[in-house]
Coordinates of C-alpha atoms in Angstrom, one line a residue:
Chain C
M1219 CA 37.5 7.1 -13.1
N1220 CA 35.0 5.0 -15.0
G1221 CA 34.4 6.8 -18.2
S1222 CA 31.3 4.4 -19.3
I1223 CA 29.3 5.7 -16.2
D1224 CA 26.9 8.8 -16.9
P1225 CA 27.9 10.7 -13.8
H1226 CA 24.4 12.3 -13.4
H1227 CA 23.4 10.3 -10.3
G1228 CA 26.7 8.3 -9.8
R1229 CA 26.6 4.8 -9.2
L1230 CA 24.4 4.0 -6.0
F1231 CA 23.2 0.5 -4.8
I1232 CA 20.4 0.9 -2.8
M1233 CA 19.3 -2.1 -0.7
G1234 CA 15.9 -2.5 1.3
G1235 CA 17.7 -4.3 4.3
A1236 CA 18.3 -8.0 4.8
A1237 CA 20.5 -8.5 1.7
G1238 CA 21.0 -11.9 0.7
P1239 CA 24.5 -13.4 -0.8
G1240 CA 23.3 -12.6 -4.1
L1241 CA 22.9 -8.9 -4.0
L1242 CA 26.1 -8.6 -1.6
A1243 CA 28.2 -10.6 -4.4
R1244 CA 26.6 -8.1 -7.0
F1245 CA 27.7 -5.1 -5.2
V1246 CA 31.1 -6.7 -5.1
E1247 CA 31.3 -7.5 -8.8
L1248 CA 30.3 -3.8 -9.5
A1249 CA 32.8 -2.4 -7.3
G1250 CA 35.7 -4.5 -9.2
G1251 CA 35.1 -8.0 -7.8
A1252 CA 38.6 -9.1 -7.4
A1253 CA 39.9 -6.0 -7.7
A1254 CA 37.3 -4.0 -5.5
R1255 CA 38.6 -2.2 -2.7
I1256 CA 35.7 -1.7 -0.1
V1257 CA 35.2 0.1 2.5
V1258 CA 32.3 -0.5 5.1
I1259 CA 31.1 2.3 7.4
A1260 CA 28.6 1.3 10.3
T1261 CA 27.7 4.8 11.3
A1262 CA 24.3 4.1 11.8
S1263 CA 24.5 0.9 14.0
A1264 CA 24.5 1.3 17.7
E1265 CA 27.3 -1.5 17.7
P1266 CA 29.4 -0.4 14.9
D1267 CA 32.5 -2.5 15.0
A1268 CA 30.4 -5.9 15.2
A1269 CA 28.2 -4.5 12.3
A1270 CA 31.1 -3.5 10.0
A1271 CA 32.5 -7.0 10.7
A1272 CA 29.6 -8.9 10.0
H1273 CA 29.2 -7.2 6.5
A1274 CA 32.6 -7.6 5.7
A1275 CA 32.5 -11.3 6.4
Q1276 CA 29.8 -11.3 3.6
M1277 CA 32.0 -9.9 1.0
S1278 CA 34.7 -12.2 0.7
G1279 CA 34.9 -12.2 -3.1
A1280 CA 36.3 -8.7 -3.1
G1281 CA 40.0 -7.7 -3.2
S1282 CA 39.8 -6.3 -0.1
V1283 CA 37.3 -5.0 2.6
R1284 CA 38.0 -2.7 5.6
A1285 CA 35.8 -1.1 8.1
L1286 CA 36.1 2.8 8.5
R1287 CA 34.9 3.8 12.0
I1288 CA 33.1 7.0 11.9
V1289 CA 31.1 7.4 15.1
T1290 CA 31.6 11.2 15.8
R1291 CA 31.7 14.2 13.7
A1292 CA 35.5 14.4 14.8
D1293 CA 36.0 11.1 13.3
A1294 CA 34.1 12.3 9.9
N1295 CA 36.4 15.2 9.8
A1296 CA 39.7 13.1 10.4
P1297 CA 42.6 13.6 8.1
G1298 CA 42.7 9.9 7.9
V1299 CA 39.5 9.4 6.1
E1300 CA 40.4 11.1 3.0
P1301 CA 43.0 8.4 1.8
V1302 CA 41.0 5.5 2.7
L1303 CA 37.8 7.0 0.9
R1304 CA 40.1 7.9 -2.3
A1305 CA 41.3 4.1 -2.5
A1306 CA 38.1 2.6 -2.5
T1307 CA 36.2 1.3 -5.3
G1308 CA 33.0 0.6 -3.3
V1309 CA 31.7 2.1 -0.2
F1310 CA 29.0 0.1 1.9
F1311 CA 26.8 1.9 4.7
T1312 CA 25.2 -0.5 7.1
G1313 CA 21.9 -0.5 8.6
G1314 CA 20.7 1.0 12.1
D1315 CA 19.3 4.5 12.5
Q1316 CA 19.6 6.5 9.5
E1317 CA 19.6 9.9 11.8
R1318 CA 22.7 8.7 13.4
I1319 CA 24.2 8.8 9.7
T1320 CA 22.9 12.2 8.8
S1321 CA 23.7 13.9 12.1
V1322 CA 27.4 12.4 12.2
I1323 CA 28.4 12.8 8.7
G1324 CA 26.0 15.6 7.4
G1325 CA 28.2 18.3 6.4
T1326 CA 31.6 16.8 7.4
A1327 CA 34.7 16.3 5.3
T1328 CA 33.2 12.5 4.6
D1329 CA 30.1 14.0 3.3
S1330 CA 31.6 16.2 0.8
L1331 CA 34.2 13.8 -0.2
L1332 CA 31.7 10.9 -0.8
Q1333 CA 29.5 13.3 -3.0
E1334 CA 32.2 13.9 -5.1
L1335 CA 33.8 10.5 -5.6
V1336 CA 30.2 9.4 -6.3
S1337 CA 29.5 12.0 -8.9
E1338 CA 32.8 11.5 -10.5
G1339 CA 32.2 7.9 -10.7
D1340 CA 35.2 6.8 -8.9
L1341 CA 33.5 4.6 -6.6
I1342 CA 29.7 2.9 -6.2
L1343 CA 28.1 3.9 -3.3
A1344 CA 25.7 1.0 -1.3
G1345 CA 23.6 1.2 1.5
T1346 CA 21.0 -1.0 3.0
S1347 CA 18.2 -0.3 5.3
A1348 CA 19.3 3.0 7.1
G1349 CA 22.2 3.0 4.7
A1350 CA 19.1 3.3 2.0
A1351 CA 17.2 5.7 3.5
M1352 CA 20.1 8.3 4.0
M1353 CA 20.5 8.2 0.1
S1354 CA 17.5 10.0 -0.6
A1355 CA 16.5 13.9 -0.7
T1356 CA 14.1 13.4 1.9
M1357 CA 14.3 10.5 4.1
I1358 CA 11.6 8.9 6.3
T1359 CA 12.7 8.9 10.0
G1360 CA 9.8 7.2 11.9
G1361 CA 6.1 6.7 11.8
E1362 CA 4.5 3.4 12.0
S1363 CA 0.9 4.4 12.0
Q1364 CA -1.6 2.2 10.3
R1365 CA -3.6 5.2 8.9
I1366 CA -2.8 7.6 6.4
T1367 CA -2.5 11.0 8.1
A1368 CA 0.0 13.7 8.1
G1369 CA 1.0 13.0 11.6
S1370 CA 1.7 9.0 10.6
V1371 CA 5.1 9.8 9.1
R1372 CA 8.0 11.9 9.9
T1373 CA 10.7 13.0 7.4
G1374 CA 13.9 14.9 7.6
P1375 CA 16.7 15.5 5.0
G1376 CA 18.8 12.9 3.8
L1377 CA 22.3 13.2 2.3
E1378 CA 21.1 13.6 -1.1
F1379 CA 22.8 11.2 -3.2
L1380 CA 19.6 10.5 -5.1
P1381 CA 17.6 13.8 -5.5
G1382 CA 14.0 13.8 -5.8
V1383 CA 13.4 10.4 -4.2
L1384 CA 12.0 9.5 -0.9
I1385 CA 13.3 6.0 0.2
D1386 CA 11.3 3.3 2.5
Q1387 CA 13.1 0.2 3.2
H1388 CA 11.8 -3.1 4.8
F1389 CA 9.0 -2.4 2.6
G1390 CA 6.8 -5.2 2.2
E1391 CA 8.0 -7.0 5.3
R1392 CA 6.6 -4.1 7.5
G1393 CA 3.6 -2.9 5.6
R1394 CA 5.0 0.5 5.0
L1395 CA 2.8 1.7 2.1
N1396 CA 0.6 3.6 4.3
R1397 CA 3.4 5.8 5.6
L1398 CA 4.6 6.0 2.0
L1399 CA 1.6 7.4 0.9
S1400 CA 1.4 9.8 3.6
A1401 CA 4.8 11.1 2.8
V1402 CA 4.3 11.5 -0.9
A1403 CA 1.0 13.3 -0.2
R1404 CA 2.6 15.6 1.8
Y1405 CA 5.7 16.0 -0.7
P1406 CA 4.5 15.2 -4.2
H1407 CA 7.6 16.5 -5.7
E1408 CA 9.4 13.3 -4.1
L1409 CA 8.7 10.2 -5.9
G1410 CA 8.2 7.6 -3.1
L1411 CA 10.3 4.4 -3.3
G1412 CA 9.6 1.5 -1.3
I1413 CA 12.3 -1.1 -1.3
D1414 CA 11.6 -5.0 -0.1
E1415 CA 14.2 -6.7 1.9
D1416 CA 16.8 -8.6 -0.3
T1417 CA 16.0 -6.1 -3.1
A1418 CA 18.0 -3.4 -4.5
I1419 CA 17.7 -0.3 -7.0
L1420 CA 21.0 0.3 -9.0
T1421 CA 21.0 3.8 -10.8
E1422 CA 22.6 4.2 -14.1
G1423 CA 22.4 7.5 -15.5
D1424 CA 18.7 8.9 -15.1
C1425 CA 17.2 5.3 -14.5
F1426 CA 17.4 2.8 -11.8
E1427 CA 17.2 -1.1 -12.6
V1428 CA 15.3 -3.4 -9.9
L1429 CA 17.5 -6.2 -8.6
G1430 CA 16.8 -8.7 -6.1
S1431 CA 14.2 -11.1 -4.9
G1432 CA 11.5 -8.7 -4.1
A1433 CA 10.1 -5.6 -5.4
V1434 CA 10.2 -2.0 -5.6
T1435 CA 7.1 -0.3 -5.2
V1436 CA 7.0 3.4 -6.7
V1437 CA 4.2 6.0 -5.5
D1438 CA 4.0 8.7 -7.7
A1439 CA 1.6 11.5 -6.5
G1440 CA 2.6 13.8 -9.4
T1441 CA -0.3 12.5 -11.3
A1442 CA -2.5 13.2 -8.2
T1443 CA -5.4 15.4 -9.0
D1444 CA -6.5 16.3 -5.5
I1445 CA -4.4 16.2 -2.3
Q1446 CA -5.5 17.3 1.2
V1447 CA -3.6 16.8 4.3
P1448 CA -5.4 18.2 7.3
P1449 CA -3.6 18.8 10.5
S1450 CA -5.2 15.6 11.8
G1451 CA -7.4 13.1 10.3
P1452 CA -7.2 10.8 7.2
I1453 CA -5.3 12.3 4.2
A1454 CA -7.2 12.5 0.8
L1455 CA -5.1 11.4 -2.3
A1456 CA -6.8 11.1 -5.3
G1457 CA -5.3 10.3 -8.8
A1458 CA -1.7 9.0 -7.8
T1459 CA 0.3 6.4 -9.8
I1460 CA 1.5 3.1 -8.2
H1461 CA 4.4 0.8 -9.7
V1462 CA 5.6 -2.6 -8.5
L1463 CA 8.7 -3.5 -10.1
P1464 CA 10.3 -6.6 -9.5
A1465 CA 13.9 -7.5 -11.0
G1466 CA 14.0 -7.1 -14.7
Y1467 CA 12.4 -3.7 -14.7
T1468 CA 14.2 -0.2 -15.2
F1469 CA 12.4 3.2 -14.0
H1470 CA 13.2 6.4 -15.7
L1471 CA 13.5 9.0 -13.1
P1472 CA 12.9 12.0 -14.8
G1473 CA 10.1 10.9 -17.0
R1474 CA 8.5 9.1 -13.9
R1475 CA 7.9 6.0 -16.1
P1476 CA 8.6 2.4 -15.7
V1477 CA 10.2 0.1 -18.7
A1478 CA 10.4 -3.6 -18.5
G1479 CA 14.0 -4.4 -19.2
T1480 CA 17.5 -3.5 -18.1
P1481 CA 18.8 0.2 -18.6
A1482 CA 20.7 -1.1 -21.7
A1483 CA 17.8 -2.4 -23.4
E1484 CA 15.9 1.1 -22.3
R1485 CA 18.9 3.0 -24.0
E1486 CA 18.6 1.0 -27.0
R1487 CA 14.7 1.6 -27.2
A1488 CA 15.3 5.3 -26.7
A1489 CA 18.0 5.4 -29.4
Chain S
M693 CA -40.0 1.0 -1.8
N694 CA -38.1 4.3 -1.3
G695 CA -38.5 6.0 -4.9
S696 CA -35.7 8.2 -4.4
I697 CA -33.0 5.8 -4.7
D698 CA -31.5 4.8 -7.9
P699 CA -32.1 0.9 -7.9
H700 CA -28.7 0.3 -9.6
H701 CA -26.9 -1.4 -6.8
G702 CA -29.2 -0.8 -4.1
R703 CA -28.2 0.6 -1.1
L704 CA -25.3 -1.1 0.5
F705 CA -23.5 0.2 3.9
I706 CA -20.3 -1.8 3.9
M707 CA -18.0 -1.4 6.9
G708 CA -14.4 -2.1 7.3
G709 CA -14.6 -3.8 10.9
A710 CA -14.8 -2.1 14.4
A711 CA -17.5 0.4 13.5
G712 CA -18.0 2.9 16.1
P713 CA -21.3 4.5 17.4
G714 CA -21.2 7.3 14.7
L715 CA -21.3 4.7 11.8
L716 CA -23.9 2.6 13.5
A717 CA -26.2 5.4 14.4
R718 CA -25.9 6.5 10.6
F719 CA -26.9 2.8 9.6
V720 CA -29.9 3.1 11.9
E721 CA -30.8 6.5 10.7
L722 CA -30.9 5.1 7.1
A723 CA -33.0 2.4 7.8
G724 CA -35.4 4.6 9.1
G725 CA -34.6 5.7 12.5
A726 CA -37.3 5.4 15.0
A727 CA -39.5 3.5 12.5
A728 CA -36.1 1.3 11.6
R729 CA -37.0 -2.6 11.5
I730 CA -33.4 -4.2 11.8
V731 CA -32.4 -7.6 11.2
V732 CA -29.0 -8.9 12.2
I733 CA -27.3 -12.1 10.7
A734 CA -24.5 -13.5 12.5
T735 CA -23.8 -16.5 10.1
A736 CA -20.0 -15.4 9.8
S737 CA -19.5 -15.5 13.5
A738 CA -18.5 -18.7 15.3
E739 CA -20.7 -17.5 18.4
P740 CA -23.6 -16.3 16.2
D741 CA -26.1 -15.5 19.0
A742 CA -23.5 -13.8 21.0
A743 CA -22.4 -11.7 18.1
A744 CA -26.0 -10.8 16.9
A745 CA -26.9 -9.9 20.4
A746 CA -23.8 -7.5 20.9
H747 CA -24.5 -5.7 17.6
A748 CA -28.3 -5.5 17.9
A749 CA -27.3 -3.8 21.8
Q750 CA -25.2 -0.9 19.7
M751 CA -28.4 -0.1 17.6
S752 CA -30.6 1.0 20.4
G753 CA -32.0 4.0 18.4
A754 CA -33.9 1.6 16.0
G755 CA -37.5 1.1 16.0
S756 CA -36.8 -2.7 16.6
V757 CA -33.7 -4.9 16.1
R758 CA -34.0 -8.8 15.9
A759 CA -31.6 -11.6 15.4
L760 CA -32.3 -14.0 12.3
R761 CA -30.4 -17.2 13.2
I762 CA -28.7 -18.9 10.2
V763 CA -26.3 -21.2 10.8
T764 CA -27.1 -24.1 8.1
R765 CA -28.0 -24.0 4.9
A766 CA -31.5 -25.4 6.1
D767 CA -31.8 -22.4 8.1
A768 CA -31.1 -20.1 5.1
N769 CA -34.1 -22.1 3.0
A770 CA -36.3 -22.0 6.0
P771 CA -39.9 -20.5 5.3
G772 CA -39.7 -18.5 8.1
V773 CA -36.9 -16.3 6.7
E774 CA -38.9 -14.5 4.1
P775 CA -41.6 -12.7 6.4
V776 CA -38.6 -11.7 8.5
L777 CA -36.7 -10.3 5.7
R778 CA -39.9 -8.6 3.8
A779 CA -40.4 -6.7 7.1
A780 CA -37.1 -5.3 7.5
T781 CA -36.1 -1.9 6.4
G782 CA -32.5 -2.9 7.3
V783 CA -30.4 -5.9 7.3
F784 CA -27.0 -6.3 9.2
F785 CA -24.3 -8.9 8.7
T786 CA -21.7 -9.1 11.1
G787 CA -18.0 -10.1 11.0
G788 CA -16.2 -13.4 11.3
D789 CA -15.5 -15.7 8.2
Q790 CA -16.7 -14.7 5.0
E791 CA -16.5 -18.1 3.7
R792 CA -19.0 -19.1 6.3
I793 CA -21.5 -16.5 4.9
T794 CA -20.9 -17.6 1.1
S795 CA -21.1 -21.3 2.0
V796 CA -24.3 -21.1 4.3
I797 CA -26.4 -18.6 2.3
G798 CA -24.7 -18.8 -1.2
G799 CA -27.8 -19.9 -3.7
T800 CA -30.4 -20.3 -0.8
A801 CA -33.8 -18.6 -0.8
T802 CA -32.3 -16.0 1.6
D803 CA -29.7 -15.2 -1.0
S804 CA -32.3 -14.9 -3.8
L805 CA -34.6 -12.6 -1.2
L806 CA -31.8 -10.6 -0.3
Q807 CA -30.9 -9.7 -3.8
E808 CA -34.3 -8.7 -4.7
L809 CA -35.2 -6.6 -1.8
V810 CA -31.8 -4.7 -2.1
S811 CA -32.2 -4.4 -5.6
E812 CA -35.9 -2.9 -5.2
G813 CA -34.4 -0.8 -2.5
D814 CA -36.7 -2.2 0.0
L815 CA -34.1 -2.5 2.6
I816 CA -30.3 -1.3 3.3
L817 CA -27.9 -4.2 3.4
A818 CA -25.1 -3.6 5.7
G819 CA -22.3 -5.7 6.5
T820 CA -18.9 -5.1 8.7
S821 CA -15.8 -7.0 8.2
A822 CA -16.5 -10.3 6.7
G823 CA -20.1 -8.9 6.4
A824 CA -18.2 -6.5 4.3
A825 CA -16.0 -9.1 1.9
M826 CA -19.1 -10.9 1.0
M827 CA -20.7 -7.9 -0.7
S828 CA -18.3 -8.0 -3.5
A829 CA -18.2 -9.9 -6.8
T830 CA -14.6 -11.3 -5.6
M831 CA -14.0 -11.8 -2.0
I832 CA -10.2 -12.1 -0.5
T833 CA -10.4 -15.2 1.7
G834 CA -7.1 -15.3 3.0
G835 CA -3.3 -14.4 2.4
E836 CA -1.3 -12.2 4.7
S837 CA 2.0 -12.6 2.8
Q838 CA 4.2 -9.5 3.2
R839 CA 5.3 -9.8 -0.6
I840 CA 3.3 -8.9 -3.6
T841 CA 3.0 -12.4 -5.3
A842 CA 0.4 -14.5 -7.1
G843 CA 0.2 -16.7 -4.2
S844 CA 0.0 -14.0 -1.3
V845 CA -3.7 -13.8 -1.7
R846 CA -6.7 -16.2 -2.0
T847 CA -10.0 -15.0 -3.5
G848 CA -13.3 -16.6 -4.1
P849 CA -16.5 -15.2 -5.4
G850 CA -18.7 -13.3 -3.1
L851 CA -22.5 -12.9 -3.1
E852 CA -22.0 -10.1 -5.6
F853 CA -24.5 -7.4 -4.2
L854 CA -21.7 -4.7 -5.5
P855 CA -20.4 -6.2 -8.8
G856 CA -17.1 -5.2 -10.3
V857 CA -15.2 -4.7 -6.8
L858 CA -13.1 -6.7 -4.7
I859 CA -13.3 -5.3 -0.8
D860 CA -10.7 -5.8 1.7
Q861 CA -11.4 -4.7 5.2
H862 CA -9.3 -3.8 8.5
F863 CA -7.2 -2.5 5.7
G864 CA -4.9 0.1 7.3
E865 CA -5.0 -1.5 10.6
R866 CA -3.8 -4.8 9.2
G867 CA -1.4 -3.6 6.5
R868 CA -3.2 -5.1 3.7
L869 CA -2.6 -3.0 0.6
N870 CA 0.1 -5.7 -0.5
R871 CA -2.6 -8.4 -0.9
L872 CA -4.9 -5.8 -2.4
L873 CA -2.5 -5.1 -4.9
S874 CA -1.8 -9.1 -5.5
A875 CA -5.6 -9.5 -6.2
V876 CA -6.0 -6.6 -8.4
A877 CA -2.8 -7.5 -10.7
R878 CA -4.6 -10.8 -10.9
Y879 CA -7.8 -9.5 -11.8
P880 CA -7.6 -6.0 -13.0
H881 CA -11.3 -6.0 -14.0
E882 CA -12.0 -5.7 -10.3
L883 CA -11.6 -2.6 -8.7
G884 CA -9.8 -3.0 -5.4
L885 CA -11.4 -1.3 -2.5
G886 CA -9.5 -1.3 1.1
I887 CA -11.8 -0.1 3.8
D888 CA -10.3 0.9 7.2
E889 CA -11.8 0.2 10.4
D890 CA -14.5 2.4 11.6
T891 CA -15.1 3.5 8.0
A892 CA -17.5 2.6 5.4
I893 CA -18.8 3.0 2.0
L894 CA -22.5 3.9 1.2
T895 CA -23.8 3.1 -2.4
E896 CA -26.3 5.3 -4.1
G897 CA -26.7 4.8 -7.6
D898 CA -23.7 4.2 -9.6
C899 CA -21.6 5.9 -6.8
F900 CA -20.2 5.2 -3.2
E901 CA -19.6 7.9 -0.6
V902 CA -17.1 7.5 2.2
L903 CA -17.9 7.7 5.8
G904 CA -16.5 7.1 9.1
S905 CA -12.9 8.1 10.8
G906 CA -10.5 6.4 8.1
A907 CA -10.1 6.2 4.8
V908 CA -11.0 3.9 1.8
T909 CA -8.2 3.1 -0.5
V910 CA -8.8 2.6 -4.1
V911 CA -6.7 0.6 -6.3
D912 CA -7.5 0.5 -10.0
A913 CA -5.2 -1.6 -12.2
G914 CA -7.3 -0.9 -15.1
T915 CA -4.8 1.8 -15.9
A916 CA -1.9 -0.4 -15.8
T917 CA 0.2 -0.5 -18.9
D918 CA 2.2 -3.8 -17.8
I919 CA 1.0 -6.8 -15.4
Q920 CA 3.1 -9.8 -15.1
V921 CA 1.9 -12.2 -12.7
P922 CA 4.2 -15.3 -12.6
P923 CA 3.5 -18.6 -10.8
S924 CA 6.3 -17.6 -8.3
G925 CA 8.3 -14.5 -7.5
P926 CA 6.9 -10.8 -7.3
I927 CA 4.2 -9.6 -9.4
A928 CA 5.3 -6.5 -11.9
L929 CA 2.2 -4.1 -11.9
A930 CA 3.3 -0.8 -13.9
G931 CA 1.0 2.1 -14.2
A932 CA -2.0 1.5 -11.6
T933 CA -3.9 4.4 -10.0
I934 CA -4.3 4.4 -6.4
H935 CA -6.9 6.8 -4.5
V936 CA -6.8 7.3 -0.5
L937 CA -10.4 8.6 0.2
P938 CA -11.5 10.0 3.6
A939 CA -15.1 11.0 4.5
G940 CA -16.4 13.5 2.3
Y941 CA -15.4 12.0 -1.1
T942 CA -17.5 10.2 -3.7
F943 CA -16.4 7.6 -6.0
H944 CA -18.0 6.9 -9.4
L945 CA -17.6 3.3 -10.1
P946 CA -18.2 3.2 -13.8
G947 CA -15.8 5.9 -14.3
R948 CA -13.5 4.6 -11.9
R949 CA -13.3 8.2 -10.8
P950 CA -13.2 9.9 -7.2
V951 CA -15.0 13.4 -6.4
A952 CA -14.5 15.7 -3.7
G953 CA -18.2 16.0 -2.3
T954 CA -21.2 13.9 -1.5
P955 CA -23.0 12.1 -4.1
A956 CA -25.6 15.0 -4.3
A957 CA -23.1 17.5 -5.2
E958 CA -21.5 14.9 -7.8
R959 CA -25.2 14.8 -9.4
E960 CA -25.3 18.6 -9.4
R961 CA -21.7 18.8 -11.0
A962 CA -22.8 16.2 -13.8
A963 CA -26.5 17.8 -14.5

């Protein structure tokens, strides 16, 4: 257990898809570099063995990288899982379909153990694309409508590693701000996070830091003074707040407040 | 001259493209219905005669509809323009390329006369798509980048019928919030208005009302506490305000403030 980590959310490394070598190297480094023992879980993928192998090949700087094959709930409850995860310093969830992750792993021994190991700071949990979406309390499961309506987004519960947020991925690349706006208009309790490709958030304590080449768009409907979500037709959302944050910015989750600089600088400022 | 209209901005009917029969009928009604004398200007179109004829055919409820062919600056300065525009109760600019409008009409007798007739309330000026973009002080002339960077949007001066705003059109349909965010991050003086297809704003005094089947997305970077626009790489924009406003909402331009209800209701509320 790493005593320097605030266990509030544990360490989560949440990527918007298409992570380049820089982000993957950073994950390996955070997991321990040459001493890292990384486990790749490709449950989201329709071809889990190929997906796991492709990701493992990109983490050559790690001490060890292995795939953990979980494609059924029986796999997720198998006794062999526990020693593999307990030995890991980093776990990486690949992309694919986020509902495969939640339906196969949700409520299983793997789910419980990951929650424990992450909250204790025993490992860093990373996910890209579908592996990012499943981190949130509420995940977007579909909807590519061009308009901002109640029906233009579908949501479902995620695995809640990062509560209070709703994560969308491939964000700029797929023009998904409309569906994120629809989602937070319906659920203004959730902070909307849109993560671009080759971009990540790294949680530390109550904050997350933005890393990578793109930006994280934060939509906060908590400030909205008027929200109307009719069963059909366009949504009204007046007075929401939007932040576009590239690398070098930190976001303070309880305060819903962005800060220029790293979490370390933010701690100094707050002290 | 219609004495009931506050001449502040004149009456502008600004459509986000692909206007359906409902919006066009509303324009005809505002121009005088059976007494309306409508002039269609298709300067933006690569095929101006066909574009003008197609739009004219959709305004059958008007007393008269005629095309005014302006494809060169000589056309825009021709003496025959003035009597046609002075007789009009409504002028309609079609879509196409907004830079054709500004380069052919900018600074000509047609430009000056339209500014006068609009500000005096002698006619209602409508535009769709490119005809909407040219209404603003600063118009977006290109840029479809998926990311929010300084280079992801190109802008140029519009004809300034509606000062202080930057209008984007086909907004939801083409996923253009990123380029609107880029533009207002660079020019936070300008309020960003993204108008969906078959959706319009109708100005009245200092306000505009939303009409049609979609929404108008308003991005106000005036509230931003931190804006960084590096020459390359992603923009930072912290603390901007976003409003998504369907039909039935009014926006007060000087206060940068949305209000549920029509401008008439807003006047009553303010009185």
